[in-house]
Short mmCIF file of C-alpha atoms and ligand atoms in Angstrom, two decimals:
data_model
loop_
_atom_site.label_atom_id
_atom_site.label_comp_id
_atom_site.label_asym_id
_atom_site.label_seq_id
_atom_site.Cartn_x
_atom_site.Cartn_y
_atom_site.Cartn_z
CA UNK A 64 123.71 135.83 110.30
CA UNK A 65 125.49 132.64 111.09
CA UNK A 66 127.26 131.80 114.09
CA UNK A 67 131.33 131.33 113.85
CA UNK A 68 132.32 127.77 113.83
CA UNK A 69 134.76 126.75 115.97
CA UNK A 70 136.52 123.77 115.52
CA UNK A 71 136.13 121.12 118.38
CA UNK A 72 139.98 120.72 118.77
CA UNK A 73 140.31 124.33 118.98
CA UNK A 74 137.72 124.47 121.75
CA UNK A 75 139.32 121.81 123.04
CA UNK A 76 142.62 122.98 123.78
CA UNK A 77 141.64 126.62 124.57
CA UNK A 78 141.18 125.88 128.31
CA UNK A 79 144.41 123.31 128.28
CA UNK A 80 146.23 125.91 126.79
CA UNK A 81 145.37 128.33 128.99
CA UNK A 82 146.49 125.67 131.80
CA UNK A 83 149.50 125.64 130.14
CA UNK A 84 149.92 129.40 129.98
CA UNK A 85 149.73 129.50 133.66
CA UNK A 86 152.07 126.57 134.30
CA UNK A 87 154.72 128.43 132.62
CA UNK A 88 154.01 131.96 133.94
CA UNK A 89 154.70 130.32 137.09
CA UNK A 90 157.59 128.24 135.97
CA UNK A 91 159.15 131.76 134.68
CA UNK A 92 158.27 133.97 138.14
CA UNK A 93 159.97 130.58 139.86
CA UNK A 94 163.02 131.44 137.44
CA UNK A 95 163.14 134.78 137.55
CA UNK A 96 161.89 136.76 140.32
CA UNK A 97 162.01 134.00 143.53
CA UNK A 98 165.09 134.00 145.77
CA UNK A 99 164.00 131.33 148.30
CA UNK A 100 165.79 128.16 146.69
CA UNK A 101 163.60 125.95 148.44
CA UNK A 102 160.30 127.50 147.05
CA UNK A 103 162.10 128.00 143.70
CA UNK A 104 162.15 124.06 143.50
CA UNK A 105 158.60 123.18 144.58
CA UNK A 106 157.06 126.14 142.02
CA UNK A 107 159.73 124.48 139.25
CA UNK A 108 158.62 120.86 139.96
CA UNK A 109 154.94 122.65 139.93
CA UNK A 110 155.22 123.90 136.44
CA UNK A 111 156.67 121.15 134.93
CA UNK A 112 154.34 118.75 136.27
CA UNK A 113 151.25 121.02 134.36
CA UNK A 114 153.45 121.21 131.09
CA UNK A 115 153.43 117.66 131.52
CA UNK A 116 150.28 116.65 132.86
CA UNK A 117 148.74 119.17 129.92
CA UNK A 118 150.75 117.40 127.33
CA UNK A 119 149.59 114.08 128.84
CA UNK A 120 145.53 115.70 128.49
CA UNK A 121 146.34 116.52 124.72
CA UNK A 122 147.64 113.22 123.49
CA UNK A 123 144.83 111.53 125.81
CA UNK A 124 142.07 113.71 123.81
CA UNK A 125 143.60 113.38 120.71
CA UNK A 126 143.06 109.34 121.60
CA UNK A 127 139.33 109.83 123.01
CA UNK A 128 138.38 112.22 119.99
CA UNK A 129 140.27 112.46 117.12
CA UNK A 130 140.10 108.57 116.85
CA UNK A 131 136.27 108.47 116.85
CA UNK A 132 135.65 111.49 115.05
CA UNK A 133 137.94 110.02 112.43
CA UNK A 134 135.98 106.74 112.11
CA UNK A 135 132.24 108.16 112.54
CA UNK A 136 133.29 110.03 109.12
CA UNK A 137 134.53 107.28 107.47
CA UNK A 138 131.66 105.31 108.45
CA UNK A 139 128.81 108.34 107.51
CA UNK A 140 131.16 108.29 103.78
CA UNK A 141 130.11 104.65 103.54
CA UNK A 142 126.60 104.83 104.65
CA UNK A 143 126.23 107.38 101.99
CA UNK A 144 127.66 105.47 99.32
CA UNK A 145 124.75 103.13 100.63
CA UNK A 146 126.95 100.33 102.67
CA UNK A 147 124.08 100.41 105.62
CA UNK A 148 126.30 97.61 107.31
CA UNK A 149 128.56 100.28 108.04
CA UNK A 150 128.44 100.52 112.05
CA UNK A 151 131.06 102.12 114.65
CA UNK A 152 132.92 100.38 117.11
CA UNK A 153 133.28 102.89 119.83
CA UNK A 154 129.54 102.42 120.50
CA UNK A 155 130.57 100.19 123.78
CA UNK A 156 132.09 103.05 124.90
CA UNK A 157 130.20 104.05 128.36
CA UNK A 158 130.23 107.74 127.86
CA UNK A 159 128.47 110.78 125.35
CA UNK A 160 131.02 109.74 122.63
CA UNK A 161 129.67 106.05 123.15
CA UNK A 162 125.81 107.50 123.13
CA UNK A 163 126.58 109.13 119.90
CA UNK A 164 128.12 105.71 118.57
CA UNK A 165 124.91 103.95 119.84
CA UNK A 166 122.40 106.10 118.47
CA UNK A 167 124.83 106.25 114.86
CA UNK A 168 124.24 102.50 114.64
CA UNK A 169 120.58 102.01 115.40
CA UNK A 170 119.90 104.80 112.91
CA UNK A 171 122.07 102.90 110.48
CA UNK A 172 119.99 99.54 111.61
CA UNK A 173 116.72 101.74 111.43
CA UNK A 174 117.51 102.96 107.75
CA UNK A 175 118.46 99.25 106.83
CA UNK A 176 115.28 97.79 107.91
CA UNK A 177 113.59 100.33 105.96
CA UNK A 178 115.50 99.57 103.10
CA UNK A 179 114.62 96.03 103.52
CA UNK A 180 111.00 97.17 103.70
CA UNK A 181 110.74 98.59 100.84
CA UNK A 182 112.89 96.25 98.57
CA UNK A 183 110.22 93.70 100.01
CA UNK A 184 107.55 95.60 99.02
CA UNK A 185 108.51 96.35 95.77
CA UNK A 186 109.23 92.94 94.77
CA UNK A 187 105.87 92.35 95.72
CA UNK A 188 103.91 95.22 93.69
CA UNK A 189 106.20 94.01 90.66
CA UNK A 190 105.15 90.47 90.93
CA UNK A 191 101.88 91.46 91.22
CA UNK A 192 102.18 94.10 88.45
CA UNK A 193 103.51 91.09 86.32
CA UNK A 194 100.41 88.80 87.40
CA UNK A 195 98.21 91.85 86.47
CA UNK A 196 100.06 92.21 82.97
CA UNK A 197 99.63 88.30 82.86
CA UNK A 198 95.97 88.57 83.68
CA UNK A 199 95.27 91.58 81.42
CA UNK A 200 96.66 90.35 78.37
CA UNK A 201 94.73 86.68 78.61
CA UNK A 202 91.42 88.79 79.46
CA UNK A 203 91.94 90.85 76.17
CA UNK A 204 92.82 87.76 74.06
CA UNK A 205 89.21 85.88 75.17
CA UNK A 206 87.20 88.66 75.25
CA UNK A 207 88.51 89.60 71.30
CA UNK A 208 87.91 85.77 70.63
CA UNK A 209 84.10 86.14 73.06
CA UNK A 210 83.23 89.14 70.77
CA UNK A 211 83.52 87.54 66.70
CA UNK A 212 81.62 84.46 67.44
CA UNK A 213 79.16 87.00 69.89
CA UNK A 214 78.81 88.96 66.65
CA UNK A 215 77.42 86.46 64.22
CA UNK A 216 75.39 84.93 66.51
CA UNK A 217 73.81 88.34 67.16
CA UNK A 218 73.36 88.43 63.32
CA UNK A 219 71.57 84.98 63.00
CA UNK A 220 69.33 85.69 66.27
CA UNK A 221 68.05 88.83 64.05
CA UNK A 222 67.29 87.44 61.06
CA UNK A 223 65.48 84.31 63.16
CA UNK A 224 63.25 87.43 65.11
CA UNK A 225 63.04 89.34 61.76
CA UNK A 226 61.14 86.15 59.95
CA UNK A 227 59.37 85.16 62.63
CA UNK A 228 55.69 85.83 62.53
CA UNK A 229 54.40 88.85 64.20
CA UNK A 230 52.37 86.57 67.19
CA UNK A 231 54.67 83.66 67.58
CA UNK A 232 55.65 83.13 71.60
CA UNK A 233 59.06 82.65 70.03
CA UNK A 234 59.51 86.69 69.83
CA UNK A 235 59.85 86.75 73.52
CA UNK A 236 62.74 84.34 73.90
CA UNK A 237 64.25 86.27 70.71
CA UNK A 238 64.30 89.31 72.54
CA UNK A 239 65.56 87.91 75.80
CA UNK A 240 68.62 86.18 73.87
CA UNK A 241 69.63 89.82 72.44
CA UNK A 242 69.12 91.21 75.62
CA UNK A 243 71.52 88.19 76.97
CA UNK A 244 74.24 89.37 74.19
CA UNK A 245 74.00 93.12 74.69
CA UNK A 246 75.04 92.47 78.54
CA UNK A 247 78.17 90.08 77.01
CA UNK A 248 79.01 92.53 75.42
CA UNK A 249 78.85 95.06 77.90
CA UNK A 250 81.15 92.80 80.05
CA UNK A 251 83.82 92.59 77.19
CA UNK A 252 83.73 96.09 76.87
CA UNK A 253 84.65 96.59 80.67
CA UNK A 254 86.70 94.11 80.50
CA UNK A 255 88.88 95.12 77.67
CA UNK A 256 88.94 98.87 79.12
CA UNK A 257 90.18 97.73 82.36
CA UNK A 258 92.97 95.07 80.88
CA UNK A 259 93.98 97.72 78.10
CA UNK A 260 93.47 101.22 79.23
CA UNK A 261 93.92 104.18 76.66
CA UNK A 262 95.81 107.20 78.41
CA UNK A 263 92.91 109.97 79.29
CA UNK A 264 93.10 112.58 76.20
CA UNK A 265 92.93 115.44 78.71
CA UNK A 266 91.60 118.74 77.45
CA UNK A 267 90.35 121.83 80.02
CA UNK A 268 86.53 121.90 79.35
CA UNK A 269 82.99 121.80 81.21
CA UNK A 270 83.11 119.53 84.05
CA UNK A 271 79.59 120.50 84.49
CA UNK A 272 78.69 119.76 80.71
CA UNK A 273 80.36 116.06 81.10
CA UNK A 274 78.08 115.85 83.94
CA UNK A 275 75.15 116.52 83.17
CA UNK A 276 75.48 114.60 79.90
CA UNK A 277 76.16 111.06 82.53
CA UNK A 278 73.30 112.03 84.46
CA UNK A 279 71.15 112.48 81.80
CA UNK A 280 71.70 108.82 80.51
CA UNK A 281 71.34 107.65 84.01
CA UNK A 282 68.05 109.45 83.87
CA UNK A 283 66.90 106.89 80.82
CA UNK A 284 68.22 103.55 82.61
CA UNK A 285 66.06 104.90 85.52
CA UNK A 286 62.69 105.34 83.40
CA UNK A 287 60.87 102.21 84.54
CA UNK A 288 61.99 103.29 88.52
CA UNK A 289 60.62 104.94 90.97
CA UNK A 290 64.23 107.05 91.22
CA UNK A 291 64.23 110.44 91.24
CA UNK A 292 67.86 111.76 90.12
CA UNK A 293 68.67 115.29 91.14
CA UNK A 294 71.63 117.48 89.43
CA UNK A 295 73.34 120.43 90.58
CA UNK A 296 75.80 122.08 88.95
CA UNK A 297 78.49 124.65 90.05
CA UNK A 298 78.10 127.81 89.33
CA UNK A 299 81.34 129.95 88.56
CA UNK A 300 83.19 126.48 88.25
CA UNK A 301 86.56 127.27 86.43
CA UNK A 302 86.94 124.79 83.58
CA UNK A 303 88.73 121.59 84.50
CA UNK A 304 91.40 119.40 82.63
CA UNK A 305 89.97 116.11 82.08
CA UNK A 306 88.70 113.51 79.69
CA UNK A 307 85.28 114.03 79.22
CA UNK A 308 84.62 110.64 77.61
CA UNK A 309 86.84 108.83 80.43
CA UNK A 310 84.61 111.07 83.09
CA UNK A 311 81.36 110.14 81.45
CA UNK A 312 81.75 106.55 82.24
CA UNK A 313 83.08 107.24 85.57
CA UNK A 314 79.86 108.70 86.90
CA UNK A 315 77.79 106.74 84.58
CA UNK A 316 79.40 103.64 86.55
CA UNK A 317 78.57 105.53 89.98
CA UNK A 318 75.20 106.17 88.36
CA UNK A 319 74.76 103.02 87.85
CA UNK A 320 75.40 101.23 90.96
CA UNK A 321 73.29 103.79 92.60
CA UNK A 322 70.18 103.00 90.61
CA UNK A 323 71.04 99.20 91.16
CA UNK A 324 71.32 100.17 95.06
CA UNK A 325 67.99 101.30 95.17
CA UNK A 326 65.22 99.38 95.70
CA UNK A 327 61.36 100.49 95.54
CA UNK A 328 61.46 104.45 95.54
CA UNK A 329 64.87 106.42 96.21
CA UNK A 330 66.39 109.64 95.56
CA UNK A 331 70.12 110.16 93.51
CA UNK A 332 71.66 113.67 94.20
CA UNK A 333 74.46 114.94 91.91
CA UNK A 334 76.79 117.84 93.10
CA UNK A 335 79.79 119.49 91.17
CA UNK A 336 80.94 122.14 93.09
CA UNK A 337 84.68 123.72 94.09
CA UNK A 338 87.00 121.85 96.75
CA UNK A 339 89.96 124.12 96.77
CA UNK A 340 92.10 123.28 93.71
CA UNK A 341 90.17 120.62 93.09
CA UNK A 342 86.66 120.23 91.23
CA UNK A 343 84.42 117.72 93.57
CA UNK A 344 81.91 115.78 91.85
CA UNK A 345 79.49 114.02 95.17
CA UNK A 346 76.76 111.18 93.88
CA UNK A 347 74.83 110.40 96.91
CA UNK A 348 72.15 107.99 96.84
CA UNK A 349 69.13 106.29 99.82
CA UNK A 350 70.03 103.13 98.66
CA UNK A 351 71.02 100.01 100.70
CA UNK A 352 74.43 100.97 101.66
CA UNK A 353 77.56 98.74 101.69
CA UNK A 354 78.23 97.27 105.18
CA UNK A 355 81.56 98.61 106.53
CA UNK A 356 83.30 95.12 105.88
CA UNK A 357 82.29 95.35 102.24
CA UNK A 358 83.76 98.77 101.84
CA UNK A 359 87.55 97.61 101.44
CA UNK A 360 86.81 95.56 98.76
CA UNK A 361 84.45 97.47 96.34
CA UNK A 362 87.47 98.81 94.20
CA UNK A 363 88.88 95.71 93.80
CA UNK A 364 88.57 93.99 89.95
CA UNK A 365 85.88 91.15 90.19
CA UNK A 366 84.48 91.96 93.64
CA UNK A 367 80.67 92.08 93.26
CA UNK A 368 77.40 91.34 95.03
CA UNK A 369 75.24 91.62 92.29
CA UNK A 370 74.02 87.80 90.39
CA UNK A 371 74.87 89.73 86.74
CA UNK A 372 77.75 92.05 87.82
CA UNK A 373 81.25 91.80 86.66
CA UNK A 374 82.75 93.45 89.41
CA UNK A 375 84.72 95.51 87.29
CA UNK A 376 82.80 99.44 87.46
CA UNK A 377 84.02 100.76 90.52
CA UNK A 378 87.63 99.51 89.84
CA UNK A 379 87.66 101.00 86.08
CA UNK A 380 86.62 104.08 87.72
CA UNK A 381 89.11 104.57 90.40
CA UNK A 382 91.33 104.01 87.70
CA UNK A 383 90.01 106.52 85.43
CA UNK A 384 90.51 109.21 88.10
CA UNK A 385 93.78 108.07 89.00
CA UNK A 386 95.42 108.45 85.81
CA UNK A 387 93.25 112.28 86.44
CA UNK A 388 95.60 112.44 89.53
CA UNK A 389 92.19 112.45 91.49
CA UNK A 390 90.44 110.43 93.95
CA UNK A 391 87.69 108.41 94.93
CA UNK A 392 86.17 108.53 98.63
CA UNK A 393 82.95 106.87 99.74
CA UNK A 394 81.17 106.89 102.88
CA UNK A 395 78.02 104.25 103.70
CA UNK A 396 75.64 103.77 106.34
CA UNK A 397 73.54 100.11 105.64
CA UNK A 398 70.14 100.87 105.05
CA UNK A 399 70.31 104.78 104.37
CA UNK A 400 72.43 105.42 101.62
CA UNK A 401 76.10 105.73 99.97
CA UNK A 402 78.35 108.70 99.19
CA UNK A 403 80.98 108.78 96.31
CA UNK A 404 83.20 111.69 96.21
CA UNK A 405 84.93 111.92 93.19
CA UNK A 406 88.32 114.89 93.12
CA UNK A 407 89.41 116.13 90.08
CA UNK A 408 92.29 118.45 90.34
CA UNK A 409 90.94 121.44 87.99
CA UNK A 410 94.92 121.31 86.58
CA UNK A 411 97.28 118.36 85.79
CA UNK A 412 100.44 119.10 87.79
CA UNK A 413 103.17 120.97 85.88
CA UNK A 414 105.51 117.75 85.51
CA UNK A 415 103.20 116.04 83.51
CA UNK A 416 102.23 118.94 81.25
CA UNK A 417 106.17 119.62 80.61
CA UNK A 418 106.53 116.01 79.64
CA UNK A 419 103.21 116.13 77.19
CA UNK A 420 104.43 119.14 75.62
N1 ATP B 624 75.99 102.99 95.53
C1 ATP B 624 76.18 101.76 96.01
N2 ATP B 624 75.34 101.26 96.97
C2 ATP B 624 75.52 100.04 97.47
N3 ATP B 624 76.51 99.18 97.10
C3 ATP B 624 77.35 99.61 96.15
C4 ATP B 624 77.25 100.90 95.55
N4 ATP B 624 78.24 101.04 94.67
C5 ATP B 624 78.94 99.89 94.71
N5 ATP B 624 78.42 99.01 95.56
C6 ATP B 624 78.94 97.67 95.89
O1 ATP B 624 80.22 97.53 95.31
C7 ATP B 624 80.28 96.40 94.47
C8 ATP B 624 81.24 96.65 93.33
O2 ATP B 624 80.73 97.65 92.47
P1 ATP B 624 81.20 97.65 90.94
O3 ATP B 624 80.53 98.77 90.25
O4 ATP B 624 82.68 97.60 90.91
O5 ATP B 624 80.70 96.25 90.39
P2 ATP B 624 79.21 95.82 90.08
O6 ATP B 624 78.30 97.00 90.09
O7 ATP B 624 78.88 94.70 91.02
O8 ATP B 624 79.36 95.24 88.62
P3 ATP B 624 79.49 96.11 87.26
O9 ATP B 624 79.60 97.54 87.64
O10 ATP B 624 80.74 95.61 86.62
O11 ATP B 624 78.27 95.80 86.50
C9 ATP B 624 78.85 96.17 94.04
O12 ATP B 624 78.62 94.82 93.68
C10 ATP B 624 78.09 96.58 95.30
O13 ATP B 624 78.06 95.53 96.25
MG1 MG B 625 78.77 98.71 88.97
#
């Protein structure tokens, strides 16, 4: 039920009008039923002076009122049409009216400096969107001109090891040169997946399949170490939209850095399990940790610690499970270990799927 709205000006003149009423029952008893002249004249001069002085109260709240009522209107009309210069000039009034004017324009200033704000920052995420673009498209154009040249000498460096006789010390440096070109290449690859991404190709399948299948090939890097990587699976795990291929390399890149992170014997642990409409994937690892300085900057494209890194897993990642309309959180402690949580939603949010389809 909503409450009647009165208008102010109506509320307003109720109790002068009432005034009013009184001033002229009086005037009309003076007229009508009061003999004594001299009385007569006093309750006359009485109720003329509060027709008067009532009249005087209207057009004097009509002035304090009306006028500012009028103008905070106009003004709201242009600060809606997005003029946020708009401000009200019976702010230096020293009553409520005057409060309301004051706190009118420093909203106004507040929602202008915001404005500001966020003009400012998105000039800066375009410029740096346009540096990115920049950066992206020379990365692509060297790594496609790295690759040819990468190519044939990978051919020649087989043939060489292929005649080569079976005992020649040669063999060895043969092998460490295609070793040398398979990590190139690896770079390139990043590289070009992180400068050009391809959409995810998003289908509703095993999360726990995809999984598995990434810690499985982490399980053959790890051969030669002392690393023991545990998986566990979610039971009763609805399936989940994603792109297994696109998922793959995320936790092969987690995988990764967590067998790199290890040093003499160590223990991986791989969880998928349920997080509320999400699907939570945790890779938790006793390897060195990442000192809390470090942490801010492990995303970024580039930023490594490692002598043969490119800097470029953890930031393909993120990105991977981004474009999933996930996230990525990680939690360290130096010397004992790291935590990467990685949250799927198990369904891409209804917008997108009405714009697919
Ligand atoms: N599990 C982890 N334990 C300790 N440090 C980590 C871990 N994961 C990432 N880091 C730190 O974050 C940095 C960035 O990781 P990222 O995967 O992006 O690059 P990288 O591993 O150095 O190189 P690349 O993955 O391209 O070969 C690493 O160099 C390392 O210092
Ligand atoms: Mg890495």
């Amino acid at each position: 039920m909503g409450a009647v709205r009165i208008h102010w000006q109506i509320k307003a003149v109720l109790p002068i009008a009432f005034v009013l009423l009184n001033g002229l029952l009086l005037f009309m008893l003076a007229t009508v039923s009061w003999r004594d002249p001299e009385r007569h004249m006093v309750l006359l001069v009485a109720g003329g002076g509060a027709v008067a002085i009532c009249a005087a109260l209207l057009v004097v709240l009509a002035f304090l009122i009306q006028r500012p009522m009028v103008e905070l209107q106009e003004k709201i009309a242009r600060v809606g049409e997005g003029d946020l210069n708009a401000s009200v000039r019976f702010a230096r009034r020293n009553d409520e009216i005057g409060d309301l004017g004051r706190n009118f324009n420093r909203m106004v200033a507040q929602l202008r400096e915001s404005r500001e704000e966020i003009q400012r920052l998105h000039r800066t995420q375009m410029s740096r969107a346009e540096h990115l673009a920049t950066l992206g498209e020379l990365a692509t154009g060297l790594a496609h001109e790295i690759r040819n040249p990468l190519a044939g000498i990978a051919g020649v460096i087989e043939i060489i090891g292929r005649d080569l006789p079976a005992t020649s010390p040669a063999r060895a440096v043969v092998k460490e040169v295609r070793h040398e070109i398979a990590q190139i290449n690896h770079i390139l690859t990043d590289l070009l997946q992180t400068a050009r991404p391809h959409p995810p190709e998003i289908r509703r399948s095993n999360l726990n399949t995809t999984v598995e299948h990434a810690v499985m090939l982490a399980r053959q890097q790890a051969l030669s170490k002392p690393i023991q990587i545990e998986f566990r699976k979610a039971e009763a795990l609805p399936e989940v939209e994603h792109d297994s291929g696109q998922v793959h390399q995320v936790l092969l890149n987690l995988l990764l850095n967590s067998i790199q992170a290890i040093e003499g014997p160590g223990k991986i642990t791989v969880e998928v399990e349920p997080h509320g409409e999400s699907a939570a994937i945790i890779v938790s690892d006793t390897g060195r940790g990442i000192p809390p300085e470090h942490l801010p900057n492990i995303f970024r494209p580039f930023y490594t610690t490692k002598g043969n890194g490119t800097g470029l897993g953890l930031s393909l990642a993120r990105r991977i499970v981004e474009e999933h309309h996930g996230r990525i959180e990680v939690t360290s402690v130096v010397g004992k270990g790291s935590k990467f949580v990685v949250l799927l939603p198990m369904q891409r949010p209804a917008a997108e799927m009405a714009a697919v389809s």
